[in-house]
Amino acid sequence: MKTLTSCLVAAGALALIMPSCNGSVTVNEKASVAVTTHDSVSSDTMPAADVPDEFFGAKLGATRDEVISRFAANGLTMLNDISDDDELKFHATEGEDFEFGGLKWTMLNVDFDGDRFEGLMFYNEFPDKPSAMKAYDEIVGTMSRQYKLVEQVPEDSTVYATKMIYGTNNCNAALGCYKYESIDKRMLYSASLTFFEADDNN
């Protein structure tokens, strides 16, 4: 796996948000930016519920064509000019946002390993940190009503906050708030929600 769109932790191996060259957000699962997890997975971080592994009709493990087709059927348009072999980028076909998990989003990055759908990140961009943190807090509030959130400790100044959800079904999720520089040298701030397979840490 080359890039996964968000901050990822897989059984103690954390992947962090990294800026891509086109100004949107990608994540390298073996990023050099460190995050301290709380003692690996102990009794207080054990899974409590299944984490979603199907999105807009496409399950993790689906083919690229299946993802594109099913996402399009659900009102999402692929941005061909900024998508590549490893990552497809989508936005809503009509309107400025779309819904998933009880939250509204403007962007969606989908990560592939070859032709295999292996993870995705929902995110919104903001011009300042307070706006991004407010959105992050909303994500935390929404997800905490259904899942146990495990605090992570960022060790990089570009990551403001991140939490993990460990699922019972070999899928995990990560919540994040961070800043990055766009291709046109603007500083942007983002709040995100990422889903990925728990054993996807190679």
Backbone as a chain_set.jsonl record, in Angstrom:
{"seq": "MKTLTSCLVAAGALALIMPSCNGSVTVNEKASVAVTTHDSVSSDTMPAADVPDEFFGAKLGATRDEVISRFAANGLTMLNDISDDDELKFHATEGEDFEFGGLKWTMLNVDFDGDRFEGLMFYNEFPDKPSAMKAYDEIVGTMSRQYKLVEQVPEDSTVYATKMIYGTNNCNAALGCYKYESIDKRMLYSASLTFFEADDNN", "coords": {"N": [[0.834, -1.176, 0.0], [0.549, 2.193, -0.85], [-0.357, 4.912, -0.363], [-2.662, 6.113, 2.033], [-5.704, 7.616, 2.646], [-5.768, 9.486, 5.129], [-5.369, 9.799, 8.768], [-3.995, 6.953, 10.049], [-4.169, 4.113, 12.114], [-3.066, 0.931, 12.696], [-3.485, -1.623, 14.66], [-1.631, -0.552, 16.515], [0.312, 0.498, 14.814], [0.756, 3.542, 13.607], [-0.502, 5.631, 11.073], [-0.023, 8.737, 9.572], [-1.494, 11.903, 8.645], [-0.523, 13.35, 5.623], [0.484, 15.983, 3.451], [-0.487, 16.122, 0.026], [0.925, 16.492, -3.298], [-0.891, 17.824, -4.861], [-2.392, 19.438, -3.333], [-4.501, 18.349, -1.92], [-5.417, 16.026, 0.694], [-3.403, 13.318, 1.656], [-2.301, 10.168, 2.986], [0.537, 8.67, 4.228], [1.119, 5.474, 5.21], [3.365, 4.733, 6.633], [4.401, 7.028, 7.695], [6.796, 9.516, 8.623], [6.127, 11.201, 10.611], [5.467, 11.133, 13.986], [3.237, 9.484, 16.269], [2.146, 8.943, 19.501], [0.814, 6.062, 20.775], [-1.501, 4.759, 23.189], [-0.084, 2.51, 24.998], [-0.311, 0.201, 23.121], [-2.894, -2.181, 22.163], [-5.021, -2.541, 24.684], [-7.148, -3.629, 27.411], [-8.779, -1.402, 27.709], [-8.895, -0.404, 25.188], [-10.065, -2.172, 23.557], [-12.007, -3.591, 20.836], [-15.387, -2.5, 20.328], [-17.559, -2.513, 18.672], [-18.744, -3.231, 15.327], [-17.006, -1.695, 12.648], [-17.777, 0.361, 9.871], [-17.477, -1.266, 6.701], [-18.355, -1.03, 4.217], [-19.201, 1.219, 1.683], [-21.305, 3.423, 0.177], [-22.347, 1.302, -1.278], [-20.115, -0.16, -2.081], [-17.86, -2.533, -0.983], [-14.94, -2.778, 1.134], [-12.16, -4.103, -0.517], [-13.322, -4.334, -2.97], [-13.257, -3.894, -6.596], [-11.631, -1.328, -8.581], [-13.26, -0.402, -10.738], [-15.772, -1.18, -9.815], [-16.042, 0.392, -7.501], [-16.014, 3.014, -8.615], [-18.331, 2.887, -10.223], [-20.397, 2.309, -8.339], [-20.159, 4.444, -6.56], [-20.74, 6.564, -8.28], [-23.41, 5.989, -8.818], [-24.474, 6.76, -6.467], [-24.396, 9.496, -6.454], [-21.831, 10.643, -6.486], [-18.998, 12.146, -7.943], [-16.071, 11.397, -9.744], [-12.964, 13.061, -9.592], [-11.167, 13.43, -12.172], [-8.849, 14.826, -12.97], [-7.213, 15.097, -10.742], [-7.001, 12.615, -9.636], [-5.277, 9.442, -9.289], [-3.391, 6.382, -9.953], [-3.17, 5.213, -7.433], [-4.951, 6.546, -5.798], [-8.246, 7.692, -5.77], [-10.223, 10.591, -6.17], [-13.158, 12.128, -5.013], [-16.172, 14.119, -5.286], [-19.355, 15.582, -4.412], [-21.894, 15.034, -6.839], [-24.02, 16.781, -7.292], [-24.667, 19.86, -5.685], [-22.928, 21.069, -2.717], [-21.997, 19.341, -0.773], [-22.067, 16.037, 0.741], [-23.597, 13.274, 2.492], [-22.462, 11.127, 5.092], [-22.384, 8.761, 7.642], [-23.906, 10.313, 9.371], [-22.877, 12.818, 9.138], [-21.823, 15.742, 7.258], [-19.95, 16.097, 4.244], [-17.35, 17.406, 2.087], [-15.359, 16.376, 0.481], [-13.886, 13.277, -0.686], [-11.54, 10.809, -0.499], [-10.306, 7.905, -2.016], [-8.537, 4.987, -1.453], [-6.338, 2.683, -3.09], [-4.866, -0.555, -3.468], [-3.183, -1.666, -5.937], [-5.688, -2.973, -7.805], [-7.456, -3.088, -5.773], [-9.786, -1.971, -3.448], [-8.963, -0.39, -0.533], [-9.274, 1.452, 1.535], [-10.604, 4.583, 2.777], [-11.05, 8.169, 2.993], [-13.055, 10.622, 4.414], [-13.372, 14.106, 4.255], [-13.221, 17.598, 5.238], [-12.231, 20.861, 4.301], [-10.757, 23.806, 5.779], [-10.252, 27.353, 6.389], [-8.929, 28.063, 8.685], [-7.572, 27.112, 11.926], [-9.392, 27.104, 14.24], [-11.935, 26.694, 13.013], [-11.567, 24.191, 11.814], [-11.07, 22.62, 14.083], [-13.522, 22.846, 15.383], [-15.164, 21.454, 13.604], [-13.929, 18.959, 13.793], [-14.499, 18.338, 16.467], [-17.239, 17.98, 16.204], [-17.286, 15.668, 14.639], [-16.112, 13.893, 16.466], [-18.07, 13.976, 18.508], [-20.29, 12.875, 17.177], [-19.354, 10.287, 16.389], [-18.67, 9.184, 18.851], [-21.051, 8.524, 20.005], [-21.644, 6.031, 19.14], [-19.317, 4.481, 19.108], [-16.371, 3.412, 20.925], [-13.909, 5.728, 21.497], [-10.456, 6.079, 21.09], [-7.937, 7.909, 22.418], [-5.191, 9.45, 20.757], [-1.784, 10.531, 20.83], [-0.493, 13.212, 19.348], [2.725, 13.859, 17.934], [3.673, 15.799, 16.354], [3.683, 19.068, 15.065], [1.847, 19.678, 13.08], [-0.353, 18.128, 13.394], [-3.23, 18.318, 15.173], [-5.147, 16.926, 16.669], [-6.174, 13.557, 17.219], [-8.022, 10.539, 17.076], [-8.766, 7.045, 17.594], [-10.769, 4.314, 16.388], [-11.317, 1.045, 17.168], [-12.427, -1.677, 15.503], [-14.645, -4.57, 15.736], [-14.654, -6.159, 13.565], [-12.352, -6.475, 12.028], [-11.873, -4.035, 10.89], [-10.9, -0.657, 11.154], [-11.132, 2.771, 12.304], [-10.205, 6.225, 11.942], [-10.037, 9.447, 13.373], [-9.309, 12.816, 12.655], [-7.585, 15.992, 12.986], [-5.827, 18.522, 11.41], [-3.135, 20.399, 9.815], [-1.96, 21.563, 6.606], [0.028, 22.284, 3.683], [-1.11, 23.639, 0.665], [-0.879, 23.029, -2.918], [-0.659, 25.492, -4.066], [0.614, 26.882, -2.15], [-0.897, 27.722, 0.011], [-1.912, 27.67, 3.447], [-3.83, 25.175, 4.747], [-6.515, 23.747, 6.679], [-7.846, 20.82, 8.111], [-10.521, 18.507, 8.86], [-11.163, 15.127, 9.452], [-12.392, 11.803, 8.672], [-11.525, 8.529, 8.612], [-11.595, 5.259, 7.186], [-10.458, 1.882, 7.322], [-8.866, -1.3, 6.694], [-7.997, -3.35, 9.434], [-5.769, -5.011, 9.437], [-4.186, -3.925, 7.534], [-1.325, -2.969, 7.294], [1.07, -2.934, 5.933]], "CA": [[0.0, 0.0, 0.0], [1.401, 3.355, -0.97], [-0.904, 6.009, 0.413], [-4.021, 5.931, 2.533], [-6.182, 8.963, 2.802], [-6.043, 10.021, 6.45], [-4.486, 9.301, 9.797], [-4.334, 5.56, 10.224], [-3.488, 3.269, 13.07], [-3.477, -0.463, 12.554], [-2.96, -2.411, 15.783], [-0.463, 0.083, 17.115], [1.154, 1.164, 13.814], [-0.039, 4.71, 13.223], [-0.19, 6.347, 9.851], [-0.483, 10.103, 9.767], [-1.873, 12.745, 7.525], [0.561, 14.026, 4.936], [-0.041, 16.736, 2.317], [-0.1, 15.635, -1.297], [1.438, 17.556, -4.148], [-1.949, 18.556, -5.537], [-3.094, 20.283, -2.385], [-5.464, 17.634, -1.103], [-4.761, 15.306, 1.767], [-3.172, 11.886, 1.556], [-1.598, 9.676, 4.155], [1.488, 7.589, 4.053], [0.925, 4.677, 6.406], [4.589, 4.659, 7.402], [4.866, 8.408, 7.725], [7.818, 9.758, 9.625], [5.525, 11.946, 11.708], [5.155, 10.142, 15.021], [2.139, 9.641, 17.206], [2.265, 7.992, 20.581], [-0.426, 5.392, 21.134], [-1.546, 4.407, 24.598], [0.263, 1.143, 25.315], [-0.899, -0.783, 22.204], [-4.317, -2.436, 22.376], [-5.259, -3.158, 25.977], [-8.565, -3.837, 27.704], [-9.543, -0.171, 27.542], [-8.946, -0.037, 23.774], [-10.588, -3.309, 22.805], [-13.132, -3.255, 19.971], [-16.698, -2.515, 20.957], [-18.603, -2.613, 17.656], [-18.267, -3.277, 13.948], [-16.736, -0.436, 11.956], [-18.225, 0.183, 8.488], [-16.554, -1.738, 5.673], [-19.049, -0.828, 2.947], [-19.428, 2.64, 1.491], [-22.064, 3.706, -1.04], [-22.55, 0.054, -2.006], [-18.848, -0.828, -2.405], [-17.158, -3.024, 0.202], [-13.482, -2.855, 1.079], [-11.789, -5.257, -1.31], [-13.942, -4.227, -4.296], [-12.388, -3.427, -7.668], [-11.691, 0.098, -8.913], [-14.446, -0.149, -11.559], [-16.954, -1.317, -8.971], [-16.105, 1.582, -6.653], [-16.408, 4.16, -9.44], [-19.721, 2.696, -10.631], [-21.313, 2.401, -7.197], [-20.121, 5.807, -6.041], [-21.467, 7.402, -9.236], [-24.835, 5.712, -8.627], [-24.866, 7.427, -5.238], [-24.256, 10.937, -6.583], [-20.453, 11.101, -6.319], [-18.276, 12.282, -9.201], [-14.626, 11.3, -9.611], [-12.192, 14.191, -10.11], [-10.154, 12.762, -12.993], [-7.609, 15.585, -13.111], [-6.356, 14.974, -9.559], [-6.953, 11.211, -9.214], [-4.183, 8.69, -9.899], [-3.525, 4.932, -9.83], [-3.258, 4.817, -6.034], [-5.984, 7.255, -5.057], [-9.3, 8.377, -6.515], [-10.81, 11.686, -5.404], [-14.554, 12.331, -5.373], [-16.989, 15.128, -4.623], [-20.762, 15.374, -4.718], [-22.276, 15.376, -8.203], [-24.839, 17.984, -7.194], [-24.557, 20.475, -4.367], [-21.58, 21.281, -2.201], [-21.572, 18.317, 0.163], [-22.821, 14.788, 0.759], [-23.681, 12.768, 3.848], [-22.06, 9.78, 5.481], [-22.197, 8.621, 9.086], [-24.577, 11.378, 10.099], [-22.1, 14.047, 8.978], [-21.727, 16.252, 5.889], [-18.577, 16.143, 3.76], [-17.169, 17.999, 0.767], [-14.391, 15.605, -0.302], [-13.712, 11.871, -0.352], [-10.405, 10.18, -1.165], [-10.4, 6.451, -1.942], [-7.202, 4.435, -1.644], [-6.281, 1.361, -3.701], [-3.632, -1.316, -3.582], [-3.449, -2.251, -7.237], [-7.093, -2.788, -8.175], [-8.227, -3.448, -4.587], [-10.247, -0.892, -2.575], [-8.47, -0.735, 0.799], [-9.57, 2.434, 2.568], [-11.045, 5.885, 2.271], [-11.111, 9.269, 3.941], [-13.98, 11.73, 4.251], [-12.787, 15.275, 4.914], [-13.603, 18.966, 4.905], [-11.129, 21.816, 4.44], [-11.113, 25.061, 6.423], [-9.193, 28.353, 6.262], [-8.254, 28.329, 9.955], [-7.584, 26.031, 12.902], [-10.618, 27.018, 15.043], [-13.018, 26.101, 12.221], [-11.274, 22.769, 11.655], [-11.253, 21.967, 15.384], [-14.965, 22.78, 15.634], [-15.657, 20.339, 12.787], [-13.388, 17.735, 14.402], [-15.295, 18.082, 17.671], [-18.529, 17.453, 15.754], [-17.031, 14.278, 14.253], [-15.917, 13.166, 17.72], [-19.356, 13.855, 19.173], [-21.139, 11.942, 16.424], [-18.827, 8.922, 16.437], [-18.625, 8.688, 20.232], [-22.364, 8.003, 20.381], [-21.741, 4.639, 18.712], [-18.061, 3.765, 19.248], [-15.377, 3.839, 21.911], [-12.816, 6.45, 20.845], [-9.182, 5.938, 21.804], [-7.111, 9.104, 22.198], [-3.812, 9.304, 20.304], [-1.012, 11.709, 21.221], [0.339, 13.672, 18.227], [4.067, 14.342, 18.243], [4.038, 16.675, 15.258], [2.923, 20.303, 15.215], [0.814, 19.796, 12.062], [-1.502, 17.315, 13.812], [-3.786, 18.913, 16.386], [-5.885, 15.939, 17.457], [-6.527, 12.334, 16.501], [-8.575, 9.451, 17.877], [-8.948, 5.796, 16.868], [-11.845, 3.378, 16.697], [-10.919, -0.315, 16.85], [-13.644, -2.434, 15.249], [-14.674, -6.003, 15.993], [-14.755, -6.843, 12.274], [-11.091, -6.304, 11.3], [-11.828, -2.706, 10.292], [-10.696, 0.422, 12.106], [-11.388, 4.124, 11.815], [-9.395, 7.259, 12.569], [-10.545, 10.806, 13.308], [-8.142, 13.676, 12.716], [-7.593, 17.42, 12.69], [-4.447, 18.798, 11.062], [-2.911, 21.449, 8.821], [-1.038, 21.197, 5.542], [0.209, 23.323, 2.675], [-1.644, 23.271, -0.637], [0.075, 23.177, -4.02], [-0.466, 26.921, -4.326], [1.306, 27.413, -0.969], [-1.81, 28.179, 1.066], [-2.023, 26.783, 4.589], [-5.205, 24.724, 4.928], [-6.79, 22.961, 7.876], [-8.817, 19.803, 7.739], [-11.071, 17.542, 9.808], [-11.378, 13.955, 8.62], [-12.8, 10.505, 9.202], [-10.946, 7.531, 7.726], [-11.902, 3.855, 7.449], [-9.455, 1.023, 6.687], [-8.758, -2.648, 7.248], [-7.106, -3.345, 10.588], [-4.519, -5.72, 9.162], [-3.553, -3.278, 6.376], [-0.223, -2.159, 7.814], [2.311, -3.226, 5.21]], "C": [[0.875, 1.233, 0.0], [0.867, 4.527, -0.173], [-2.303, 5.666, 0.869], [-4.498, 7.267, 3.018], [-6.664, 9.279, 4.195], [-5.07, 9.539, 7.462], [-4.9, 7.9, 10.142], [-3.531, 4.954, 11.351], [-3.956, 1.863, 12.816], [-2.755, -1.263, 13.624], [-1.647, -1.845, 16.294], [0.471, 0.729, 16.117], [0.366, 2.328, 13.255], [0.451, 5.312, 11.932], [-0.78, 7.729, 9.953], [-0.726, 10.851, 8.486], [-0.647, 13.432, 6.934], [-0.02, 14.79, 3.755], [0.414, 16.131, 0.993], [0.335, 16.81, -2.16], [0.332, 18.335, -4.834], [-2.805, 19.356, -4.571], [-4.176, 19.594, -1.601], [-4.696, 16.752, -0.13], [-4.595, 13.842, 1.428], [-2.445, 11.465, 2.816], [-0.66, 8.567, 3.76], [1.455, 6.77, 5.326], [2.194, 4.5, 7.225], [5.232, 6.036, 7.452], [5.878, 8.597, 8.839], [7.275, 10.558, 10.8], [5.034, 10.957, 12.742], [3.929, 10.518, 15.825], [2.31, 8.566, 18.26], [0.91, 7.385, 20.868], [-0.35, 5.029, 22.603], [-1.313, 2.923, 24.772], [-0.218, 0.139, 24.291], [-2.373, -1.015, 22.53], [-4.497, -3.196, 23.667], [-6.753, -3.26, 26.219], [-9.386, -2.572, 27.509], [-9.58, 0.302, 26.092], [-9.512, -1.162, 22.921], [-11.798, -2.898, 21.965], [-14.464, -3.373, 20.694], [-17.812, -2.718, 19.952], [-17.958, -2.765, 16.286], [-18.064, -1.867, 13.417], [-17.161, -0.634, 10.499], [-17.118, -0.299, 7.555], [-17.201, -1.672, 4.291], [-19.458, 0.629, 2.84], [-20.11, 2.866, 0.143], [-22.198, 2.463, -1.92], [-21.288, -0.687, -2.398], [-18.141, -1.238, -1.122], [-15.652, -2.903, 0.028], [-13.117, -4.163, 0.385], [-12.375, -5.24, -2.705], [-12.924, -3.737, -5.32], [-12.576, -1.923, -7.891], [-12.956, 0.419, -9.717], [-15.731, -0.228, -10.745], [-17.129, -0.092, -8.082], [-16.61, 2.782, -7.457], [-17.888, 4.073, -9.803], [-20.695, 2.904, -9.478], [-21.32, 3.804, -6.591], [-20.896, 6.744, -6.96], [-22.974, 7.224, -9.073], [-25.375, 6.374, -7.368], [-24.559, 8.923, -5.254], [-22.865, 11.488, -6.376], [-19.727, 11.079, -7.659], [-16.772, 12.207, -8.953], [-13.963, 12.511, -10.26], [-11.001, 13.62, -10.877], [-8.821, 13.489, -13.01], [-6.69, 15.479, -11.901], [-6.361, 13.568, -8.968], [-5.758, 10.538, -9.889], [-4.385, 7.2, -9.642], [-3.738, 4.489, -8.386], [-4.454, 5.422, -5.301], [-6.965, 7.953, -5.993], [-9.928, 9.421, -5.61], [-12.215, 11.968, -5.942], [-15.118, 13.567, -4.679], [-18.429, 14.886, -5.046], [-21.077, 15.825, -6.133], [-23.098, 16.658, -8.231], [-24.733, 18.542, -5.784], [-23.118, 20.522, -3.895], [-21.109, 20.211, -1.242], [-22.442, 17.075, 0.025], [-22.769, 14.255, 2.182], [-23.123, 11.359, 3.969], [-21.855, 9.777, 6.99], [-22.849, 9.702, 9.906], [-23.865, 12.712, 10.022], [-22.081, 14.462, 7.509], [-20.265, 16.456, 5.516], [-18.527, 16.827, 2.401], [-16.251, 17.171, -0.121], [-14.295, 14.181, 0.226], [-12.553, 11.328, -1.168], [-10.483, 8.677, -0.942], [-9.052, 5.854, -2.325], [-7.27, 3.01, -2.184], [-4.892, 0.768, -3.553], [-3.787, -2.126, -4.856], [-4.88, -1.936, -7.639], [-8.011, -3.03, -6.97], [-8.513, -2.229, -3.716], [-9.858, -1.228, -1.141], [-8.722, 0.311, 1.874], [-10.026, 3.74, 1.953], [-11.12, 6.905, 3.395], [-12.147, 10.285, 3.5], [-13.329, 12.935, 4.912], [-13.371, 16.585, 4.407], [-12.408, 19.871, 5.16], [-11.641, 23.128, 5.027], [-9.953, 26.054, 6.309], [-8.42, 28.595, 7.556], [-8.438, 27.157, 10.915], [-8.873, 25.982, 13.716], [-11.787, 26.377, 14.288], [-12.817, 24.598, 12.06], [-11.485, 22.021, 12.964], [-12.73, 21.853, 15.74], [-15.582, 21.621, 14.857], [-15.177, 19.002, 13.349], [-14.196, 17.36, 15.639], [-16.672, 17.521, 17.313], [-18.386, 15.99, 15.331], [-16.889, 13.414, 15.501], [-17.259, 12.936, 18.415], [-20.259, 12.841, 18.497], [-20.653, 10.509, 16.566], [-18.836, 8.345, 17.844], [-19.978, 8.179, 20.714], [-22.515, 6.526, 20.016], [-20.487, 3.824, 19.009], [-17.246, 4.284, 20.424], [-14.224, 4.493, 21.165], [-11.569, 6.36, 21.714], [-8.285, 7.115, 21.43], [-5.718, 8.715, 21.733], [-3.08, 10.603, 20.643], [-0.119, 12.141, 20.059], [1.704, 14.151, 18.705], [4.586, 15.226, 17.126], [3.132, 17.895, 15.318], [1.826, 20.474, 14.164], [-0.443, 19.0, 12.407], [-1.996, 17.846, 15.148], [-4.488, 17.892, 17.273], [-6.158, 14.72, 16.595], [-7.014, 11.284, 17.489], [-8.769, 8.243, 16.974], [-10.212, 5.096, 17.315], [-11.358, 2.006, 16.246], [-12.174, -1.16, 16.693], [-13.516, -3.908, 15.573], [-14.581, -6.813, 14.707], [-13.516, -6.655, 11.396], [-11.04, -4.999, 10.513], [-11.686, -1.683, 11.404], [-11.078, 1.751, 11.479], [-10.496, 5.093, 12.572], [-10.049, 8.614, 12.348], [-9.348, 11.73, 13.421], [-8.431, 15.137, 12.436], [-6.143, 17.841, 12.508], [-4.359, 19.951, 10.074], [-1.919, 20.951, 7.782], [-0.982, 22.325, 4.525], [-0.296, 22.825, 1.33], [-0.585, 23.489, -1.714], [0.332, 24.64, -4.353], [0.042, 27.664, -3.087], [0.383, 28.043, 0.07], [-1.794, 27.175, 2.206], [-3.495, 26.459, 4.787], [-5.312, 23.851, 6.17], [-7.917, 21.992, 7.545], [-9.27, 18.988, 8.937], [-11.493, 16.341, 8.988], [-11.849, 12.746, 9.415], [-12.369, 9.461, 8.181], [-11.364, 6.128, 8.155], [-10.901, 2.994, 6.694], [-9.433, -0.33, 7.374], [-7.697, -2.683, 8.335], [-5.776, -4.016, 10.304], [-3.763, -5.123, 8.0], [-2.42, -2.382, 6.851], [1.107, -2.537, 7.19], [2.633, -2.134, 4.244]], "O": [[1.837, 1.316, 0.763], [1.604, 5.089, 0.637], [-3.046, 4.995, 0.153], [-3.78, 7.977, 3.723], [-7.872, 9.336, 4.423], [-4.053, 8.937, 7.116], [-6.056, 7.673, 10.499], [-2.349, 5.253, 11.517], [-5.161, 1.63, 12.728], [-1.563, -1.546, 13.507], [-0.673, -2.574, 16.481], [1.368, 1.463, 16.533], [-0.591, 2.128, 12.508], [1.651, 5.483, 11.717], [-1.925, 7.884, 10.377], [-0.244, 10.493, 7.411], [0.16, 14.019, 7.655], [-0.941, 14.291, 3.108], [1.554, 15.687, 0.858], [0.138, 17.97, -1.799], [0.591, 19.423, -5.349], [-3.841, 19.896, -4.961], [-4.735, 20.196, -0.684], [-3.465, 16.737, -0.134], [-5.534, 13.195, 0.966], [-2.024, 12.302, 3.615], [-1.033, 7.639, 3.043], [1.727, 7.291, 6.407], [2.115, 4.15, 8.403], [6.441, 6.186, 7.276], [5.824, 7.924, 9.868], [7.889, 10.593, 11.867], [4.271, 10.045, 12.422], [3.624, 11.693, 16.033], [2.588, 7.411, 17.94], [-0.044, 8.103, 21.171], [0.731, 4.995, 23.191], [-2.263, 2.143, 24.698], [-0.569, -0.925, 24.801], [-3.026, -0.145, 23.106], [-4.16, -4.378, 23.742], [-7.543, -2.999, 25.312], [-10.569, -2.651, 27.177], [-10.227, 1.306, 25.791], [-9.443, -1.107, 21.693], [-12.527, -1.975, 22.327], [-14.646, -4.23, 21.558], [-18.924, -3.069, 20.346], [-16.777, -2.468, 16.105], [-18.85, -0.963, 13.701], [-16.925, -1.706, 9.942], [-15.986, 0.182, 7.603], [-16.66, -2.196, 3.318], [-19.995, 1.205, 3.786], [-19.554, 2.538, -0.905], [-22.166, 2.553, -3.147], [-21.379, -1.758, -2.999], [-17.854, -0.398, -0.27], [-15.148, -2.922, -1.095], [-13.701, -5.208, 0.673], [-11.976, -6.043, -3.55], [-11.863, -3.229, -4.96], [-13.558, -1.333, -7.442], [-13.648, 1.393, -9.421], [-16.66, 0.553, -10.953], [-18.243, 0.407, -7.926], [-17.526, 3.482, -7.026], [-18.616, 5.061, -9.705], [-21.702, 3.596, -9.627], [-22.364, 4.294, -6.161], [-21.624, 7.618, -6.489], [-23.73, 8.189, -9.177], [-26.585, 6.534, -7.215], [-24.471, 9.552, -4.199], [-22.713, 12.681, -6.114], [-19.83, 10.113, -8.416], [-16.255, 12.875, -8.057], [-14.355, 12.934, -11.347], [-9.949, 13.359, -10.294], [-7.769, 12.85, -13.059], [-5.494, 15.747, -12.021], [-5.783, 13.349, -7.904], [-5.281, 10.999, -10.926], [-5.444, 6.797, -9.16], [-4.416, 3.491, -8.142], [-4.915, 4.874, -4.3], [-6.571, 8.703, -6.886], [-10.143, 9.174, -4.423], [-12.433, 12.038, -7.152], [-14.623, 14.002, -3.64], [-18.693, 14.077, -5.936], [-20.595, 16.864, -6.583], [-22.895, 17.516, -9.089], [-24.713, 17.791, -4.809], [-22.206, 20.072, -4.589], [-19.923, 20.168, -0.917], [-23.427, 17.069, -0.714], [-21.978, 14.735, 2.994], [-23.285, 10.522, 3.081], [-21.229, 10.681, 7.544], [-22.407, 9.991, 11.018], [-24.204, 13.641, 10.755], [-22.297, 13.636, 6.623], [-19.453, 16.911, 6.321], [-19.508, 16.838, 1.657], [-16.345, 17.247, -1.346], [-14.574, 13.904, 1.393], [-12.58, 11.381, -2.398], [-10.699, 8.221, 0.181], [-8.494, 6.169, -3.377], [-8.138, 2.227, -1.796], [-3.887, 1.478, -3.519], [-4.453, -3.161, -4.857], [-5.246, -0.771, -7.795], [-9.223, -3.162, -7.14], [-7.588, -1.534, -3.294], [-10.339, -2.212, -0.578], [-8.404, 0.066, 3.038], [-9.854, 3.973, 0.756], [-11.236, 6.564, 4.571], [-12.129, 10.755, 2.362], [-12.789, 12.815, 6.012], [-13.931, 16.667, 3.314], [-11.662, 19.673, 6.119], [-12.789, 23.517, 4.811], [-8.802, 25.646, 6.151], [-7.379, 29.252, 7.543], [-9.331, 26.327, 10.745], [-9.423, 24.893, 13.879], [-12.546, 25.6, 14.869], [-13.769, 23.823, 12.156], [-12.018, 20.911, 12.964], [-13.145, 20.861, 16.34], [-16.422, 20.891, 15.384], [-15.931, 18.029, 13.376], [-14.537, 16.193, 15.832], [-17.209, 16.682, 18.036], [-19.253, 15.168, 15.624], [-17.475, 12.334, 15.587], [-17.548, 11.824, 18.858], [-20.916, 12.041, 19.164], [-21.449, 9.609, 16.833], [-18.994, 7.136, 18.012], [-20.049, 7.478, 21.723], [-23.409, 5.848, 20.523], [-20.568, 2.604, 19.149], [-17.401, 5.425, 20.859], [-13.625, 3.871, 20.288], [-11.632, 6.543, 22.93], [-7.924, 7.289, 20.266], [-5.128, 7.765, 22.247], [-3.704, 11.661, 20.73], [0.906, 11.509, 19.805], [1.818, 14.776, 19.76], [5.796, 15.386, 16.965], [1.938, 17.769, 15.593], [0.956, 21.329, 14.328], [-1.484, 19.181, 11.775], [-1.266, 17.826, 16.139], [-4.426, 17.988, 18.499], [-6.351, 14.836, 15.385], [-6.486, 11.157, 18.593], [-8.918, 8.375, 15.76], [-10.67, 5.251, 18.448], [-11.023, 1.82, 15.076], [-12.915, -1.342, 17.659], [-12.408, -4.435, 15.672], [-14.442, -8.035, 14.759], [-13.613, -6.673, 10.169], [-10.254, -4.87, 9.574], [-12.283, -1.828, 12.471], [-11.316, 1.841, 10.275], [-10.082, 4.822, 13.699], [-10.555, 8.896, 11.262], [-8.446, 11.459, 14.213], [-9.39, 15.479, 11.744], [-5.308, 17.548, 13.363], [-5.373, 20.422, 9.559], [-1.137, 20.037, 8.04], [-1.839, 23.209, 4.51], [0.046, 21.723, 0.901], [0.472, 24.062, -1.452], [1.398, 24.993, -4.857], [-0.074, 28.885, -2.978], [0.837, 28.813, 0.916], [-1.678, 25.971, 1.976], [-4.314, 27.359, 4.973], [-4.323, 23.291, 6.644], [-8.829, 22.32, 6.786], [-8.525, 18.796, 9.898], [-12.115, 16.499, 7.937], [-11.724, 12.679, 10.637], [-12.793, 9.5, 7.026], [-11.474, 5.844, 9.348], [-10.527, 3.316, 5.566], [-9.922, -0.483, 8.494], [-6.619, -2.11, 8.174], [-4.756, -3.629, 10.874], [-2.803, -5.721, 7.513], [-2.543, -1.158, 6.812], [2.149, -2.469, 7.841], [3.643, -2.206, 3.545]]}, "num_chains": 1, "name": "protein.A"}
